Coordinates of C-alpha atoms in Angstrom, one line a residue:
M1 CA 11.7 -11.6 40.2
G2 CA 8.8 -12.7 37.9
R3 CA 10.3 -16.2 37.2
C4 CA 9.3 -19.3 39.4
D5 CA 12.6 -20.5 40.1
Y6 CA 12.1 -20.6 44.2
Q7 CA 15.9 -21.4 44.8
D8 CA 16.9 -18.0 43.1
R9 CA 14.0 -15.9 44.4
R10 CA 14.4 -13.4 47.3
I11 CA 13.5 -15.0 50.3
D12 CA 12.7 -13.0 53.9
L13 CA 11.4 -15.2 56.3
S14 CA 11.9 -13.4 59.7
L15 CA 13.7 -14.6 62.7
H16 CA 10.5 -14.3 64.6
Y17 CA 9.1 -17.2 62.6
A18 CA 12.3 -19.2 62.4
V19 CA 12.6 -19.0 66.2
R20 CA 8.8 -20.0 66.9
S21 CA 9.4 -22.9 64.2
L22 CA 12.0 -24.3 66.2
S23 CA 9.9 -24.6 69.5
F24 CA 7.8 -26.8 67.5
Q25 CA 10.6 -29.1 66.1
S26 CA 12.7 -29.6 69.7
K27 CA 13.1 -28.7 73.1
H28 CA 16.6 -28.1 74.2
S29 CA 17.9 -28.0 77.8
V30 CA 20.5 -25.4 79.0
D31 CA 22.9 -28.0 79.4
R32 CA 22.4 -29.2 75.5
M33 CA 22.8 -25.6 74.6
S34 CA 26.2 -25.3 76.3
Q35 CA 27.2 -28.6 75.1
E36 CA 26.7 -27.8 71.5
L37 CA 28.3 -24.1 71.9
A38 CA 31.1 -26.3 73.2
E39 CA 31.4 -28.7 70.5
L40 CA 31.1 -25.7 67.7
E41 CA 33.9 -24.0 69.4
N42 CA 36.1 -27.0 69.4
G43 CA 35.2 -27.8 65.6
R44 CA 33.5 -31.1 66.2
L45 CA 30.2 -30.4 64.8
T46 CA 29.7 -30.9 60.8
R47 CA 28.9 -27.8 58.8
M48 CA 25.6 -29.2 58.3
S49 CA 24.9 -29.9 61.8
R50 CA 26.3 -26.5 62.5
C51 CA 23.9 -24.8 60.4
R52 CA 21.0 -26.5 62.0
S53 CA 21.9 -25.6 65.2
R54 CA 22.5 -22.3 65.1
L55 CA 19.1 -20.8 66.4
V56 CA 19.8 -22.9 69.6
L57 CA 23.2 -21.5 69.5
V58 CA 22.5 -17.9 69.5
V59 CA 20.5 -18.7 72.8
G60 CA 23.8 -20.4 73.9
M61 CA 25.8 -17.6 73.4
T62 CA 23.2 -15.3 75.2
I63 CA 23.8 -17.2 78.4
A64 CA 27.5 -17.4 77.6
A65 CA 27.6 -13.6 77.1
A66 CA 25.7 -13.2 80.4
L67 CA 28.0 -15.5 82.2
I68 CA 31.3 -13.3 81.1
G69 CA 29.3 -9.9 82.2
G70 CA 27.4 -9.1 79.0
A71 CA 30.2 -8.0 77.0
R72 CA 33.8 -8.2 76.5
A73 CA 35.9 -5.5 78.2
H74 CA 36.6 -2.8 75.6
G75 CA 40.3 -1.0 75.1
Q76 CA 40.9 1.8 73.0
R77 CA 38.8 1.5 70.2
L78 CA 39.4 2.5 66.6
V79 CA 37.0 4.9 65.8
L80 CA 36.3 7.4 62.9
D81 CA 37.6 11.1 63.6
A82 CA 35.3 13.7 64.4
E83 CA 34.5 15.1 61.0
D84 CA 33.4 11.6 59.9
R85 CA 31.3 11.0 62.7
A86 CA 29.3 14.1 62.1
I87 CA 28.6 13.1 58.8
L88 CA 27.4 9.3 60.1
E89 CA 25.3 11.3 62.7
A90 CA 23.5 13.4 60.1
N91 CA 22.9 10.0 58.3
R92 CA 21.3 8.3 61.2
P93 CA 18.2 10.5 62.1
A94 CA 16.5 8.9 65.5
G95 CA 12.7 7.6 64.8
P96 CA 10.0 7.1 66.9
E97 CA 9.7 4.4 69.8
M98 CA 6.5 3.0 67.6
Y99 CA 4.7 2.0 70.9
D100 CA 2.5 4.7 71.3
R101 CA -1.4 4.5 70.7
D102 CA -1.1 6.4 67.5
M103 CA 1.3 4.4 66.0
L104 CA -0.4 1.1 66.9
S105 CA -3.7 2.2 65.6
M106 CA -2.1 3.5 62.3
F107 CA -0.7 0.2 61.8
G108 CA -3.7 -1.7 62.5
K109 CA -5.4 0.3 59.9
L110 CA -2.9 -1.2 57.2
Q111 CA -4.5 -4.5 57.7
Y112 CA -7.1 -5.4 55.9
R113 CA -10.4 -6.7 57.7
Y114 CA -11.6 -10.1 56.3
E115 CA -15.3 -10.4 56.4
D116 CA -15.7 -13.9 55.2
F117 CA -13.3 -16.0 52.8
S118 CA -16.0 -17.0 50.2
D119 CA -14.2 -16.1 47.2
E120 CA -10.6 -17.0 48.6
P121 CA -8.6 -19.1 45.6
T122 CA -8.6 -22.4 46.0
S123 CA -5.5 -24.9 46.5
D124 CA -7.0 -26.4 43.0
E125 CA -7.0 -22.5 41.3
L126 CA -3.4 -22.1 42.5
A127 CA -2.1 -25.6 41.6
R128 CA -3.5 -25.2 37.8
G129 CA -0.2 -23.5 36.8
L130 CA 2.2 -24.9 34.0
S131 CA 4.4 -28.0 35.1
G132 CA 8.0 -27.2 34.7
N133 CA 8.3 -29.0 31.4
D134 CA 5.8 -26.5 29.9
E135 CA 7.0 -24.0 27.7
P136 CA 5.0 -20.6 28.3
P137 CA 2.4 -19.8 25.9
S138 CA 3.1 -16.8 23.7
V139 CA -0.8 -15.7 23.6
I140 CA -3.9 -16.2 25.6
S141 CA -7.5 -16.1 24.5
I142 CA -9.5 -13.1 26.0
E143 CA -11.9 -15.7 28.1
H144 CA -8.9 -17.2 29.8
A145 CA -7.5 -13.7 30.3
M146 CA -10.7 -12.4 31.9
C147 CA -10.8 -15.5 34.3
E148 CA -7.3 -15.3 35.3
V149 CA -7.2 -11.5 36.0
D150 CA -10.0 -12.4 38.5
L151 CA -7.6 -15.0 40.0
I152 CA -4.9 -12.3 40.3
F153 CA -6.8 -10.0 42.3
R154 CA -8.4 -12.7 44.7
V155 CA -4.9 -13.8 45.3
I156 CA -3.6 -10.4 46.0
K157 CA -6.7 -9.4 48.3
Y158 CA -6.0 -12.9 50.6
G159 CA -2.4 -13.4 49.7
Y160 CA -0.8 -9.9 49.5
A161 CA -0.1 -8.2 53.0
G162 CA 0.5 -4.8 51.6
Y163 CA -3.0 -5.0 50.0
Q164 CA -4.7 -2.7 52.6
Y165 CA -1.4 -0.3 52.5
F166 CA -1.8 0.4 49.1
G167 CA -5.5 1.3 48.9
G168 CA -7.2 -2.0 49.2
D169 CA -10.6 -2.8 47.7
V170 CA -10.9 0.8 46.1
S171 CA -7.7 0.7 44.5
F172 CA -7.4 -2.5 43.6
G173 CA -11.1 -2.7 42.6
N174 CA -10.4 0.3 40.0
A175 CA -7.4 -1.3 38.7
K176 CA -9.3 -4.8 37.9
R177 CA -11.9 -3.0 36.2
R178 CA -9.4 -0.6 34.0
I179 CA -7.2 -4.0 33.0
L180 CA -10.8 -5.7 31.9
Q181 CA -11.7 -2.5 29.9
K182 CA -8.3 -2.7 28.1
L183 CA -8.8 -6.5 27.3
G184 CA -12.2 -5.7 26.2
V185 CA -11.0 -4.0 23.4
W186 CA -9.0 -7.2 21.8
Q187 CA -11.0 -9.1 19.5
T188 CA -8.1 -12.0 19.0
D189 CA -5.6 -13.9 21.2
V190 CA -3.8 -11.3 23.2
P191 CA 0.1 -11.8 22.9
V192 CA 1.4 -12.8 26.2
S193 CA 4.0 -9.8 26.4
E194 CA 1.6 -7.5 26.0
Y195 CA -1.2 -8.9 28.2
E196 CA 1.7 -8.3 31.2
S197 CA 2.1 -4.9 29.9
I198 CA -1.5 -4.2 30.5
L199 CA -1.5 -6.0 34.1
T200 CA 1.8 -4.3 35.3
S201 CA 0.5 -0.7 33.7
Q202 CA -2.3 -0.5 36.0
L203 CA -0.8 -1.7 39.0
G204 CA 2.2 0.5 39.3
F205 CA 1.0 2.0 42.6
I206 CA 2.3 -0.9 44.3
Q207 CA 5.7 0.5 45.0
D208 CA 7.0 -2.9 47.0
G209 CA 10.4 -4.3 46.1
H210 CA 9.2 -7.8 46.8
F211 CA 6.0 -7.7 44.7
G212 CA 6.7 -9.1 40.9
L213 CA 4.5 -9.9 37.9
G214 CA 5.8 -11.5 34.8
T215 CA 9.3 -10.0 34.4
T216 CA 8.3 -6.6 35.1
Q217 CA 9.7 -4.6 38.1
L218 CA 6.6 -2.8 39.3
C219 CA 8.8 -1.1 42.3
S220 CA 10.3 2.0 40.7
P221 CA 14.1 1.7 41.9
F222 CA 16.1 5.1 42.8
A223 CA 19.6 5.9 42.8
L224 CA 22.2 8.8 42.9
S225 CA 22.2 10.6 39.7
W226 CA 25.9 12.4 40.2
N227 CA 29.0 13.5 38.8
P228 CA 32.0 12.2 40.6
Q229 CA 34.5 14.2 38.2
Y230 CA 33.7 17.2 40.5
E231 CA 35.3 16.8 43.9
F232 CA 34.5 19.9 46.5
R233 CA 36.2 20.2 49.6
R234 CA 34.5 21.9 53.1
D235 CA 35.6 24.0 55.7
E236 CA 34.3 25.8 58.5
I237 CA 33.1 28.6 55.9
G238 CA 31.3 26.3 53.3
F239 CA 32.3 24.3 50.1
Q240 CA 34.9 25.4 47.6
L241 CA 36.2 23.8 44.5
T242 CA 39.9 24.2 43.2
C243 CA 39.9 24.4 39.4
C244 CA 43.2 25.4 37.7
D245 CA 44.8 26.4 40.3
C246 CA 41.8 28.7 41.3
V247 CA 39.7 28.4 44.6
R248 CA 35.9 28.9 43.8
R249 CA 33.4 28.9 46.6
V250 CA 30.0 27.8 46.3
A251 CA 27.6 30.4 46.8
S252 CA 24.3 28.3 45.8
I253 CA 23.0 25.3 44.1
E254 CA 19.6 25.5 42.0
G255 CA 19.1 28.7 44.1
G256 CA 19.5 27.3 47.7
D257 CA 21.6 25.7 50.2
P258 CA 24.8 23.7 48.3
S259 CA 24.7 21.1 51.3
A260 CA 21.4 19.5 49.5
Y261 CA 23.2 18.6 46.2
L262 CA 26.7 17.8 47.7
K263 CA 27.0 14.5 49.2
P264 CA 30.0 13.2 51.2
S265 CA 32.4 10.9 48.9
I266 CA 35.8 9.7 49.1
S267 CA 38.3 10.5 46.7
V268 CA 41.1 8.2 45.2
D269 CA 43.4 8.8 47.9
G270 CA 41.0 8.2 50.9
S271 CA 40.3 11.6 51.9
I272 CA 36.9 13.1 52.1
V273 CA 35.3 15.2 49.2
Y274 CA 31.7 16.2 48.1
V275 CA 30.6 15.1 45.1
P276 CA 27.0 16.7 43.4
G277 CA 24.2 14.6 43.2
A278 CA 20.4 14.1 43.6
M279 CA 18.1 10.9 44.1
R280 CA 16.2 10.6 41.1
R281 CA 14.5 7.3 39.7
L282 CA 16.7 4.8 38.0
Q283 CA 15.3 4.9 34.7
D284 CA 15.2 8.9 34.3
S285 CA 18.3 9.8 31.9
G286 CA 19.7 12.4 34.2
V287 CA 19.3 15.8 35.5
S288 CA 21.0 19.1 35.2
I289 CA 21.9 21.6 38.3
D290 CA 23.0 25.1 38.3
V291 CA 25.8 26.1 40.6
E292 CA 26.2 29.9 41.6
Y293 CA 30.1 30.8 42.9
E294 CA 30.7 33.9 45.2
D295 CA 32.9 35.2 42.5
G296 CA 29.6 35.6 40.3
Q297 CA 30.4 33.0 38.0
S298 CA 28.0 30.0 37.4
E299 CA 27.8 26.8 35.4
T300 CA 25.5 23.8 34.7
I301 CA 27.0 20.5 36.2
R302 CA 25.4 17.4 34.2
L303 CA 24.3 14.4 36.8
N304 CA 24.1 10.9 35.6
P305 CA 22.3 7.8 37.6
M306 CA 25.1 6.0 39.4
T307 CA 24.9 2.3 37.8
S308 CA 26.5 -0.9 38.6
N309 CA 26.3 -4.6 38.0
P310 CA 25.7 -7.4 40.0
L311 CA 28.6 -9.2 41.3
R312 CA 29.4 -13.1 41.1
G313 CA 31.4 -15.1 42.9
P314 CA 31.1 -17.7 46.0
A315 CA 28.1 -17.4 48.5
Y316 CA 30.9 -16.6 51.0
E317 CA 34.8 -15.7 51.2
L318 CA 37.1 -14.3 54.0
R319 CA 40.1 -12.7 52.5
E320 CA 42.4 -9.6 53.6
M321 CA 43.5 -6.7 52.1
D322 CA 46.5 -4.7 53.3
G323 CA 46.4 -6.7 56.6
T324 CA 42.3 -5.9 57.2
P325 CA 39.8 -8.8 57.1
I326 CA 37.5 -8.7 54.1
V327 CA 34.1 -10.4 54.6
A328 CA 32.2 -10.8 51.8
I329 CA 28.8 -12.6 51.7
R330 CA 26.4 -12.6 48.7
T331 CA 23.4 -14.3 49.9
F332 CA 21.5 -15.3 53.2
A333 CA 19.3 -18.1 51.3
P334 CA 20.3 -21.4 52.3
T335 CA 20.2 -23.1 49.4
P336 CA 22.0 -26.5 49.1
G337 CA 25.2 -24.8 47.4
A338 CA 25.3 -22.3 49.8
V339 CA 24.4 -23.7 53.4
E340 CA 28.1 -24.8 54.1
D341 CA 29.4 -21.2 53.4
L342 CA 26.7 -19.6 55.4
A343 CA 27.5 -21.8 58.7
A344 CA 31.6 -20.7 58.1
F345 CA 30.3 -17.2 57.6
I346 CA 28.9 -17.3 61.1
D347 CA 31.8 -19.7 62.5
D348 CA 34.1 -17.2 61.4
A349 CA 32.9 -14.1 63.2
G350 CA 34.5 -15.0 66.5
S351 CA 37.6 -15.0 65.2
L352 CA 37.0 -11.4 63.9
R353 CA 36.3 -10.1 67.4
D354 CA 39.9 -8.7 68.4
E355 CA 40.5 -7.3 64.9
K356 CA 40.5 -3.5 65.3
A357 CA 38.6 -2.8 61.9
I358 CA 36.8 -5.1 59.4
M359 CA 35.2 -4.7 55.8
L360 CA 31.8 -6.2 55.5
D361 CA 31.2 -6.7 51.7
L362 CA 27.6 -7.0 51.2
R363 CA 27.3 -5.8 47.6
S364 CA 24.7 -8.0 45.7
N365 CA 23.4 -9.9 48.6
G366 CA 19.8 -10.0 47.7
G367 CA 18.4 -11.5 51.0
G368 CA 17.7 -15.0 52.3
L369 CA 17.0 -15.8 55.9
G370 CA 17.4 -13.3 58.8
T371 CA 18.8 -15.7 61.1
Y372 CA 22.3 -15.9 59.7
P373 CA 23.2 -12.0 59.8
I374 CA 21.4 -11.9 63.4
S375 CA 23.5 -15.2 64.8
W376 CA 26.9 -13.2 62.9
L377 CA 26.4 -10.2 64.9
W378 CA 25.9 -12.3 68.1
R379 CA 29.2 -14.0 67.4
L380 CA 31.1 -10.9 66.7
T381 CA 29.7 -8.6 69.7
Y382 CA 27.4 -10.8 72.0
E383 CA 24.8 -7.5 71.4
D384 CA 21.6 -7.7 69.6
P385 CA 21.4 -4.2 67.8
K386 CA 18.4 -3.5 66.1
P387 CA 15.7 -0.7 65.0
C388 CA 12.6 -0.3 66.1
R389 CA 9.9 -2.4 64.3
L390 CA 6.5 -3.6 63.7
R391 CA 5.3 -6.6 62.1
I392 CA 2.7 -8.9 61.2
Q393 CA 1.9 -11.9 59.1
L394 CA -1.2 -13.2 56.9
V395 CA -2.3 -16.6 57.9
T396 CA -4.7 -17.2 55.4
D397 CA -5.0 -20.3 53.0
T398 CA -3.7 -18.2 50.2
A399 CA -0.8 -17.2 52.0
A400 CA -0.2 -20.6 53.2
L401 CA -0.2 -21.9 49.7
L402 CA 1.9 -19.1 48.1
V403 CA 4.8 -19.8 50.7
N404 CA 4.7 -23.4 51.2
P405 CA 7.2 -24.2 48.5
L406 CA 9.7 -21.9 50.6
F407 CA 9.2 -24.0 53.8
Q408 CA 9.7 -27.1 51.6
L409 CA 12.9 -25.9 50.3
F410 CA 14.4 -24.7 53.0
S411 CA 13.1 -27.0 55.8
G412 CA 15.9 -29.4 56.0
S413 CA 18.6 -27.0 56.1
S414 CA 17.0 -24.0 58.4
Q415 CA 15.1 -25.6 61.1
M416 CA 11.7 -24.4 58.9
P417 CA 8.7 -26.3 59.5
L418 CA 7.7 -28.3 56.4
D419 CA 3.9 -27.5 56.4
A420 CA 3.4 -23.6 56.0
G421 CA -0.4 -24.0 56.6
E422 CA -0.1 -25.9 59.3
F423 CA 2.4 -23.8 61.0
L424 CA 0.8 -20.6 60.1
R425 CA -2.4 -21.5 61.6
T426 CA -0.7 -21.8 65.2
Q427 CA -0.1 -18.1 64.7
S428 CA -3.1 -17.2 64.0
N429 CA -4.9 -14.0 66.0
P430 CA -8.9 -14.9 66.2
A431 CA -9.2 -11.3 67.1
F432 CA -8.4 -10.4 63.5
P433 CA -9.3 -13.4 61.0
G434 CA -6.7 -13.9 58.3
W435 CA -3.7 -12.4 60.1
G436 CA -1.1 -13.1 63.0
Y437 CA -0.1 -11.1 66.1
V438 CA 1.3 -8.1 65.9
S439 CA 5.2 -8.3 66.6
H440 CA 6.8 -5.5 68.2
G441 CA 10.9 -5.1 68.2
A442 CA 12.6 -2.4 70.4
R443 CA 15.2 -0.2 69.3
S444 CA 18.6 -1.4 70.8
V445 CA 21.8 0.6 70.0
V446 CA 25.1 -1.1 71.0
K447 CA 28.6 0.1 71.2
N448 CA 30.5 -2.2 68.9
E449 CA 34.4 -3.4 68.6
P450 CA 35.8 -3.7 66.1
L451 CA 34.9 -0.4 63.6
I452 CA 33.2 -2.1 60.6
V453 CA 33.0 -0.6 57.1
V454 CA 30.1 -1.6 55.3
V455 CA 30.1 -1.6 51.2
T456 CA 27.0 -1.6 49.3
D457 CA 25.2 -1.4 46.1
R458 CA 21.5 -1.4 44.8
Y459 CA 21.4 -5.0 44.7
V460 CA 21.6 -5.3 48.8
A461 CA 18.0 -6.5 49.0
S462 CA 15.5 -7.9 51.9
A463 CA 17.1 -9.8 54.6
A464 CA 20.5 -8.2 53.7
E465 CA 18.8 -4.8 54.1
H466 CA 17.2 -5.7 57.3
F467 CA 20.9 -6.6 58.2
V468 CA 22.0 -3.1 57.3
A469 CA 19.1 -1.8 59.5
S470 CA 20.9 -3.5 62.4
L471 CA 24.4 -2.3 61.4
R472 CA 23.0 1.2 61.4
H473 CA 22.2 1.0 65.3
M474 CA 25.9 0.1 66.2
D475 CA 27.9 3.1 67.1
N476 CA 31.2 2.5 65.2
V477 CA 29.9 1.4 61.6
V478 CA 30.5 3.3 58.7
F479 CA 28.2 2.8 55.2
I480 CA 30.5 3.5 51.9
G481 CA 28.9 2.6 48.2
A482 CA 25.5 3.2 46.8
N483 CA 22.1 3.0 48.4
T484 CA 20.5 -0.4 48.7
S485 CA 18.1 -1.9 46.8
G486 CA 14.3 -1.1 49.2
T487 CA 12.8 -4.3 49.8
L488 CA 11.7 -3.3 53.6
L489 CA 8.1 -2.8 53.5
T490 CA 7.0 -6.5 53.2
S491 CA 8.5 -9.9 53.7
C492 CA 7.7 -13.7 53.3
A493 CA 7.4 -13.6 49.8
G494 CA 5.7 -16.5 48.2
A495 CA 4.9 -17.1 44.7
C496 CA 2.7 -19.0 42.3
L497 CA 2.5 -19.6 38.1
L498 CA -0.7 -18.3 36.8
P499 CA -2.8 -20.9 34.9
F500 CA -3.1 -19.5 31.5
S501 CA -0.2 -17.1 30.9
G502 CA 2.4 -18.9 32.8
L503 CA 3.2 -15.6 34.1
A504 CA 4.9 -15.7 37.6
M505 CA 3.7 -14.0 40.5
A506 CA 5.7 -13.1 43.7
V507 CA 3.4 -12.2 46.6
P508 CA 4.9 -10.8 49.9
T509 CA 2.4 -12.3 53.0
G510 CA 4.0 -10.2 55.7
L511 CA 4.2 -6.6 56.3
S512 CA 6.8 -4.5 58.1
L513 CA 7.3 -0.9 59.4
L514 CA 10.6 0.2 60.6
E515 CA 11.0 3.2 62.6
D516 CA 10.3 6.5 60.7
A517 CA 7.5 4.3 59.3
S518 CA 8.1 5.5 55.6
N519 CA 8.2 3.3 52.6
R520 CA 12.0 2.7 51.8
D521 CA 10.9 0.4 48.8
G522 CA 12.8 1.6 46.0
V523 CA 15.5 4.0 47.9
G524 CA 16.8 1.8 50.5
F525 CA 19.2 2.9 52.9
L526 CA 21.7 5.5 51.6
P527 CA 25.4 5.2 52.6
D528 CA 27.2 7.7 54.5
F529 CA 29.9 8.2 51.6
W530 CA 28.3 8.0 48.1
V531 CA 31.5 6.0 46.2
H532 CA 30.7 3.8 42.8
P533 CA 30.6 0.1 44.2
D534 CA 33.4 -1.2 41.6
C535 CA 36.0 1.1 43.4
A536 CA 34.2 1.1 47.1
L537 CA 36.0 -1.4 48.7
E538 CA 39.7 -0.3 47.8
R539 CA 38.8 3.4 48.5
A540 CA 37.4 2.0 51.7
I541 CA 40.9 0.7 52.9
R542 CA 42.2 4.0 51.9
F543 CA 39.9 5.9 53.7
V544 CA 40.5 3.7 57.1
R545 CA 44.1 4.9 56.6
R546 CA 43.5 8.7 56.8
H547 CA 40.7 8.7 59.1
V548 CA 40.7 6.4 61.8
T549 CA 42.1 7.2 65.3
R550 CA 42.2 5.7 68.8
E551 CA 39.3 6.6 70.7
G552 CA 39.7 9.4 73.6
L553 CA 42.3 10.6 71.6

């Protein structure tokens, strides 16, 4: 984040707003929905028209599912064995329903109360950025820096949905004062790199994976510090390590329960092992843990961060490995080069229904439109799994100006309205100026066939993480790899270029809370089995061979 390249920026415009936008553009009868569904199945729609009809067809599929009884009859599913299911259940804590008065009151307090909009940035101020042909300056004058700092904090106040979540006027007012104090000591022009450092050093309390300023990542990412060279086994007594033909049982790690530091993993042959690990900030160099064995011996194990590089390749690919379908999807952003691939991703889901198991490779999927994964799940299962969720959208003029370029970019390929301001005004809640209405999402846990094995890495973000949240509410899904990025707290990120420094700002205009109401940004969702992303797919195949069984056996 930090570069104003709208096609590459993470975009998480919610299903709620995409569906609402559709209602402003066209009205479809049930007959027309059924006709489009039939045309899609018979292959008569073009890839582009299939993509544009996607939301309507989801409704059509709902009708079709109801006509056939809501779900297809299940035979004996392939499921994980008892040991594996216990590991999965431990990684799926049940959250509150989020509908009681206390939860709604708490969510209401996270919305900033606007009394007036007299100092809101104007469209001229936000349009004063550098043109696409201008070279970013290397220095900024003190006068321009002071003026720009004032603009930055007004953009945050009126355009950032997480403003109150991270302290509101008090926290951001204090940060602004500290920034101005630091700039006040300069007697000459300030290098833009130093200027960016001054800004971000005082805004580090924003633990939001969607918020960005310049080239600095404000949200601190977390990763598992681990040592996969140690492979412990577990039985009914506890953990043991085989070393030099000697079996040593673990008494404690760091003086406590070993299970706090031994994470489920998969060995090269596909069997379950436990590796030493602890969640730490990615920038930390590593950590050491002390292991005590029951025979009185002890050792110190060094843990280092699990790191990997982002994957390249087509937006979507369907292939097989050892007879198992592999669905690799790297983006949900409907850029011109990805629209046809995304349409194929949804189309192919229907052909996977009769498979006993599939691999869903989400590695390096940075997000995009949430309509694509939701539509894929519908075509695969005729179900709508999802977590409890509360969401609200800013509808200020600043929010509209920030997201308008994204609306314009994707309006032709995703049923999104062309004018963000006009659309957001229709969502305005007069009881809370500047905000739309709170959207409630009820939890839905579904029984699924086929078995889905999901491979993740730390680059899975935004809409792809909300896909993971839905998949976690299916009863026959296992996650293998690394934790996801952690870009869940906010959504609908807009962007602008600052007028004097040329720095880019990414400003999320939507606020969300998932079931446990915690901020997962930087941490994301943890896998069921920790495996380095570079070898996760191959080990997942071997894992399925060893650990699946027929349901009921």
